[in-house]
CSV table of C-alpha atoms in Angstrom, one decimal:
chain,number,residue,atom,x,y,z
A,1,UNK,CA,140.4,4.5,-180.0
A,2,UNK,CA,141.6,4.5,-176.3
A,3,UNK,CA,140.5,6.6,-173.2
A,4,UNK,CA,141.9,9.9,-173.9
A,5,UNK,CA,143.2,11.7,-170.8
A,6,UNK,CA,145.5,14.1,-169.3
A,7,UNK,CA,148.7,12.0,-167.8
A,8,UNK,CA,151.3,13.9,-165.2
A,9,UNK,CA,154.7,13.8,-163.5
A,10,UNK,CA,153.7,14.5,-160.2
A,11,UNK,CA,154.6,11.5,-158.0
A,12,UNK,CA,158.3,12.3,-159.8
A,13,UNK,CA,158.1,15.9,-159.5
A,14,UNK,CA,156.9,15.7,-155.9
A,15,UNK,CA,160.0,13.2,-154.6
A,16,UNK,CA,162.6,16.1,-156.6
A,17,UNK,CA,160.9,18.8,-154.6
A,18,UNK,CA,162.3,17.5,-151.6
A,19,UNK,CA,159.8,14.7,-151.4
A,20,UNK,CA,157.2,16.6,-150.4
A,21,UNK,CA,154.2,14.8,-149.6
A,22,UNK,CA,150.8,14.5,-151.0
A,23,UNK,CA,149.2,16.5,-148.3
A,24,UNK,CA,151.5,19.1,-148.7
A,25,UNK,CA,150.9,19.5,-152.1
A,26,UNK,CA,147.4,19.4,-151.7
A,27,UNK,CA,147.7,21.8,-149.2
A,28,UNK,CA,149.9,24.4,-151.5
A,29,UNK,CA,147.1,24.2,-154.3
A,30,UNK,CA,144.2,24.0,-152.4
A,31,UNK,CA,142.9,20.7,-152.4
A,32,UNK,CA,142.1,17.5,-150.7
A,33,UNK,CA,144.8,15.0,-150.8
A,34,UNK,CA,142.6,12.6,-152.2
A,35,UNK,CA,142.5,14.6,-155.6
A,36,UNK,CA,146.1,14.0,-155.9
A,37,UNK,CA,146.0,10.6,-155.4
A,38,UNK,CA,143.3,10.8,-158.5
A,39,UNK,CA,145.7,12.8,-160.1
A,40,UNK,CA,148.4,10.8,-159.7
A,41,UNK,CA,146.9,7.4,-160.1
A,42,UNK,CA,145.2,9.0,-163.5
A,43,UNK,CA,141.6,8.4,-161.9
A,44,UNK,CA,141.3,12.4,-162.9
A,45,UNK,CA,141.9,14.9,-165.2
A,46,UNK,CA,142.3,18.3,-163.6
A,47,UNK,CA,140.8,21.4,-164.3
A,48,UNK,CA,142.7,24.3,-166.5
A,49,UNK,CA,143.1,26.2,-163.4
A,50,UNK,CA,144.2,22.9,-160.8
A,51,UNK,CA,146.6,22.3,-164.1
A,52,UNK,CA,147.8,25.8,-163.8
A,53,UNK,CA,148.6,25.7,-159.8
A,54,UNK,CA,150.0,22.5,-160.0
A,55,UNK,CA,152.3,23.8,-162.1
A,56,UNK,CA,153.2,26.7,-160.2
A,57,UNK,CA,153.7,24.5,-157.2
A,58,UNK,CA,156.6,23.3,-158.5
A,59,UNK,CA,157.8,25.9,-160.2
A,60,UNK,CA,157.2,24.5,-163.7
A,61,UNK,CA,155.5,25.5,-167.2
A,62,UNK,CA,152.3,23.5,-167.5
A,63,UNK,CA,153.6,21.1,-170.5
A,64,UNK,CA,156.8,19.7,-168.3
A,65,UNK,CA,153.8,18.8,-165.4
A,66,UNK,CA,150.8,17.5,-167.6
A,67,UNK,CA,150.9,15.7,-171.3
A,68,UNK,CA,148.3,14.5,-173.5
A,69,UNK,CA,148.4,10.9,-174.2
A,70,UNK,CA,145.9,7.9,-174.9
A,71,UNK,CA,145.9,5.2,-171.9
A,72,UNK,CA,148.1,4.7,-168.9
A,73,UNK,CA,151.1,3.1,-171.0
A,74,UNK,CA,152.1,6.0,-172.2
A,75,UNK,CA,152.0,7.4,-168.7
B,1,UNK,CA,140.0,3.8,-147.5
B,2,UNK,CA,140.0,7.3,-148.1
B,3,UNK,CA,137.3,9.4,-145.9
B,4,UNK,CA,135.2,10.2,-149.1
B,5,UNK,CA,134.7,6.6,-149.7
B,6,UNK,CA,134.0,5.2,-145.9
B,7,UNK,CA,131.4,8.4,-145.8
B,8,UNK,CA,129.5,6.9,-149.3
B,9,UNK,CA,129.5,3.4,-147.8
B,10,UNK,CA,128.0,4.4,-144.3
B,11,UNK,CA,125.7,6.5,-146.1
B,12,UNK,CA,124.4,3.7,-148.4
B,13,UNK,CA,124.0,1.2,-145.5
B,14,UNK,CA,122.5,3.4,-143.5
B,15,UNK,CA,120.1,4.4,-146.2
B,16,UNK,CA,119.0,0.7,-146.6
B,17,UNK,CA,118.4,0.2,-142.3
B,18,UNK,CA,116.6,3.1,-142.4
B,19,UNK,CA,114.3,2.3,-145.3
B,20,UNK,CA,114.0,-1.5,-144.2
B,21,UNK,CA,112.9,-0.8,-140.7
B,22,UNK,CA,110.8,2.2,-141.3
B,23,UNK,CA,108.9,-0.5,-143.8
B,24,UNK,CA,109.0,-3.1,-141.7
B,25,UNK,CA,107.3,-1.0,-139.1
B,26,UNK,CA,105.1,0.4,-141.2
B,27,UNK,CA,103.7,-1.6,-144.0
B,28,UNK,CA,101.9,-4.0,-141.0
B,29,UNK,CA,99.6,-0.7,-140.3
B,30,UNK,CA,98.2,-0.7,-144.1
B,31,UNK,CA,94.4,-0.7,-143.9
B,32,UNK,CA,93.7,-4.1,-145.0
B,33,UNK,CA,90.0,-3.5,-146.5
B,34,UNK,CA,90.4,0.1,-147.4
B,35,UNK,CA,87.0,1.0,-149.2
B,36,UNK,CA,87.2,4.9,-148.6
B,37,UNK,CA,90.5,6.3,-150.7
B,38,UNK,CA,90.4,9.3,-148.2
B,39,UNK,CA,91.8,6.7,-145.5
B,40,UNK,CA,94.2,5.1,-148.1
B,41,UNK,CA,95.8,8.3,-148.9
B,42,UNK,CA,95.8,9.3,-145.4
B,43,UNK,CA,98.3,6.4,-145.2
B,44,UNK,CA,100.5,6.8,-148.0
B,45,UNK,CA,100.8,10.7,-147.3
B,46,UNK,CA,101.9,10.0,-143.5
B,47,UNK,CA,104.0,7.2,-144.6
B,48,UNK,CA,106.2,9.4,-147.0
B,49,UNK,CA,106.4,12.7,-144.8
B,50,UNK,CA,107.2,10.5,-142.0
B,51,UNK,CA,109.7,8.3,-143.5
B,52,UNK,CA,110.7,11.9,-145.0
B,53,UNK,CA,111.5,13.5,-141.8
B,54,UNK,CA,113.0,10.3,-140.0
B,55,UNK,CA,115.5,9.7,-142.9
B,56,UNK,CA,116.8,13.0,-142.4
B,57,UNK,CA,117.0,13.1,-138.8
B,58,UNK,CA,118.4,9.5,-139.0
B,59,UNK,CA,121.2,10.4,-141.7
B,60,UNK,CA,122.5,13.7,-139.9
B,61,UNK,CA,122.6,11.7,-136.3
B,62,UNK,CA,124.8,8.8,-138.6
B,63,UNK,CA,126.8,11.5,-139.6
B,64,UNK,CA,127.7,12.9,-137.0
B,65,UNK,CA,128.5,9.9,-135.1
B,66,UNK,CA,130.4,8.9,-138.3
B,67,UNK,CA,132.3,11.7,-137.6
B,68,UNK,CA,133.2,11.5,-134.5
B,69,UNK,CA,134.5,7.7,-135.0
B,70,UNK,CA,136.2,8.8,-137.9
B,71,UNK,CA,138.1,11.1,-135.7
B,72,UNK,CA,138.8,7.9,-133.0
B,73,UNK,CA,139.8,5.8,-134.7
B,74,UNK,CA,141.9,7.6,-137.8
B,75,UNK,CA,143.0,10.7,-135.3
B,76,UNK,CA,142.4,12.7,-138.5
B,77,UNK,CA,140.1,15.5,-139.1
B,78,UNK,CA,137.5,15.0,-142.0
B,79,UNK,CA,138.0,17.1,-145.4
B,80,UNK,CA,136.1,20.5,-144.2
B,81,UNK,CA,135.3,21.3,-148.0
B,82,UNK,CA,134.5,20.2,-151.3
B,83,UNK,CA,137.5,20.3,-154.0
B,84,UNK,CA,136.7,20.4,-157.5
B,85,UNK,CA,137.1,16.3,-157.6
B,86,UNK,CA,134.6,16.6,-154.7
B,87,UNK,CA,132.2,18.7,-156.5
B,88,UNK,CA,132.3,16.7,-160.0
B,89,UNK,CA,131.4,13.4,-158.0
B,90,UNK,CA,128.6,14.7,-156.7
B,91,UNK,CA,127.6,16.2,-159.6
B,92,UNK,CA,127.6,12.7,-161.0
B,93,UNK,CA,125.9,11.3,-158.2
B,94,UNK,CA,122.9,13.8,-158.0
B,95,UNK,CA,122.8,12.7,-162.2
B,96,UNK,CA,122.1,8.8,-161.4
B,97,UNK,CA,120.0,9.6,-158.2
B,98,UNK,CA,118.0,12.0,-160.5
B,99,UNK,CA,117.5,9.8,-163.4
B,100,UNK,CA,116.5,6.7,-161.4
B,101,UNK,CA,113.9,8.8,-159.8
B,102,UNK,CA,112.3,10.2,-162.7
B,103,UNK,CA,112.4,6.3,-164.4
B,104,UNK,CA,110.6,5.1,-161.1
B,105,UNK,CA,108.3,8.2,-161.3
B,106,UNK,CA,107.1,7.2,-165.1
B,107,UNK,CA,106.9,3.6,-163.8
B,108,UNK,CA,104.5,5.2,-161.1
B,109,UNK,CA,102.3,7.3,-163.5
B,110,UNK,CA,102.4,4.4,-166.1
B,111,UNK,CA,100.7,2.1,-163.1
B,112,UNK,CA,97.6,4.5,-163.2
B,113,UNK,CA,97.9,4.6,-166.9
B,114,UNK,CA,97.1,0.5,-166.7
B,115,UNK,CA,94.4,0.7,-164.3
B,116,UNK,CA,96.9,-0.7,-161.4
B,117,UNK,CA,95.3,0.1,-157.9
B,118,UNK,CA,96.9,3.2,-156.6
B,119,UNK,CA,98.7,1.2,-153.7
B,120,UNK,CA,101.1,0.0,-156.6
B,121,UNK,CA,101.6,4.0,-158.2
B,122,UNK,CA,102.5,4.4,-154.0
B,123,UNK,CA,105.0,1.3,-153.7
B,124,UNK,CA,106.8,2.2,-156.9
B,125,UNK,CA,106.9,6.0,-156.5
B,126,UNK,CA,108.6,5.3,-152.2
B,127,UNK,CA,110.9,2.6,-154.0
B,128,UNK,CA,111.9,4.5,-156.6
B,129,UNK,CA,113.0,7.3,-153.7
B,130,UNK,CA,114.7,4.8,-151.9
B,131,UNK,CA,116.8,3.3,-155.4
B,132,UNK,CA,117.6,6.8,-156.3
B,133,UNK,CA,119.4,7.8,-152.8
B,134,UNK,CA,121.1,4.1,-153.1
B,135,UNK,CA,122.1,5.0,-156.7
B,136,UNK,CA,123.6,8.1,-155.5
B,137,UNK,CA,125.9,6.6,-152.9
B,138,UNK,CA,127.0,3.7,-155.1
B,139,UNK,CA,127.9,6.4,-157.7
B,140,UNK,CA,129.9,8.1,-155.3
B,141,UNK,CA,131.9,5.5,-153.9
B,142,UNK,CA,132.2,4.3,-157.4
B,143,UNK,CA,133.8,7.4,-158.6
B,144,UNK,CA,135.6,8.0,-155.6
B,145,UNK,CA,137.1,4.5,-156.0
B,146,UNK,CA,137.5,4.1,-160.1
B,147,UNK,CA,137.8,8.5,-161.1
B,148,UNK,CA,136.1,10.3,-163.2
């Protein structure tokens, strides 16, 4: 069985919200831009509540943001 | 290189000067024929506090002169807190650090256990310290670099 973690859309989601930038994102959910370039690259899995303001960023329900999938393919 | 990661590598070279000089210095001063354990501890007491106090000083001036290059060179201002990505690295980190301690520290008591003199339980028990704050820097930049 595979590494099980918790894949995202962000880099898409973040160039159709007027490509706004890592930092900027980072800055809207309160974190360092680093954690979304472990987000993004699938170095991390966020928290329930990073999840949940991520989400909100862009205006999104959580499941059109986040899936649950085994290894990067399928990311 | 991300700020995180340039921090963990200053951190872990600066770790190894420190400990390598302060040794270097200091291991020359050993009582050669030590008959009298009174003087032996004297040594091995003054040697930790010391080395205790001049690591600290040492790693905050690094610090801040990491800091201020950072700034120079980058013309970006370091993270001023700890995300929860921040927080679960360390967390790791202190994990390693704290379980290579406690293996060097039952290496340390199992010296006396064997009858080793108790300049060896010393030696094992300051390099122990020394391999737990290096296994706590390499964890960091490891996790900073590969997740979590």
């Amino acid at each position: 069985m595979g590494k099980v973690l918790v894949g995202n859309h962000i880099r898409k989601l973040r160039f159709n919200h007027n490509e706004m930038t890592q930092q900027q994102l980072a800055d809207k959910v309160g974190v360092t831009r680093q954690t979304i370039v472990a987000l993004e690259k699938g170095n991390y899995s966020p928290s329930l509540e990073l999840a949940f303001r991520i989400a909100l960023a862009f205006n999104l329900p959580l499941e059109e943001v986040f899936f649950y999938g085994e290894n990067s393919e399928e990311r | 290189m991300t700020y995180q990661e340039k921090k963990s590598i200053v951190s872990l070279i600066s770790t190894i000067l420190i400990f390598t000089v302060y040794c270097l210095y200091k291991f020359p001063e050993y009582p050669k024929e030590v008959l009298d354990s009174k003087v032996a501890l004297h040594y091995w007491g003054s040697f930790v506090l010391v080395l205790t106090l001049v690591s600290i000083a040492a790693h905050i001036g690094i610090s801040i002169i990491f800091n201020i290059v950072f700034r120079m060179t980058t013309g970006e201002k370091e993270p001023t807190f700890a995300d929860e990505l921040d927080k679960r690295i360390e967390l790791l980190a202190f994990r390693n650090s704290f379980a290579m301690f406690v293996i060097g520290f039952l290496l340390a008591m199992g010296s006396l256990v064997i009858d080793q003199p108790l300049k060896v339980m010393f030696i094992v028990l300051i390099v122990s310290g020394f391999l737990s704050d290096v296994t706590g820097s390499i964890s960091r930049l490891y996790h900073y670099r590969r997740g979590v």
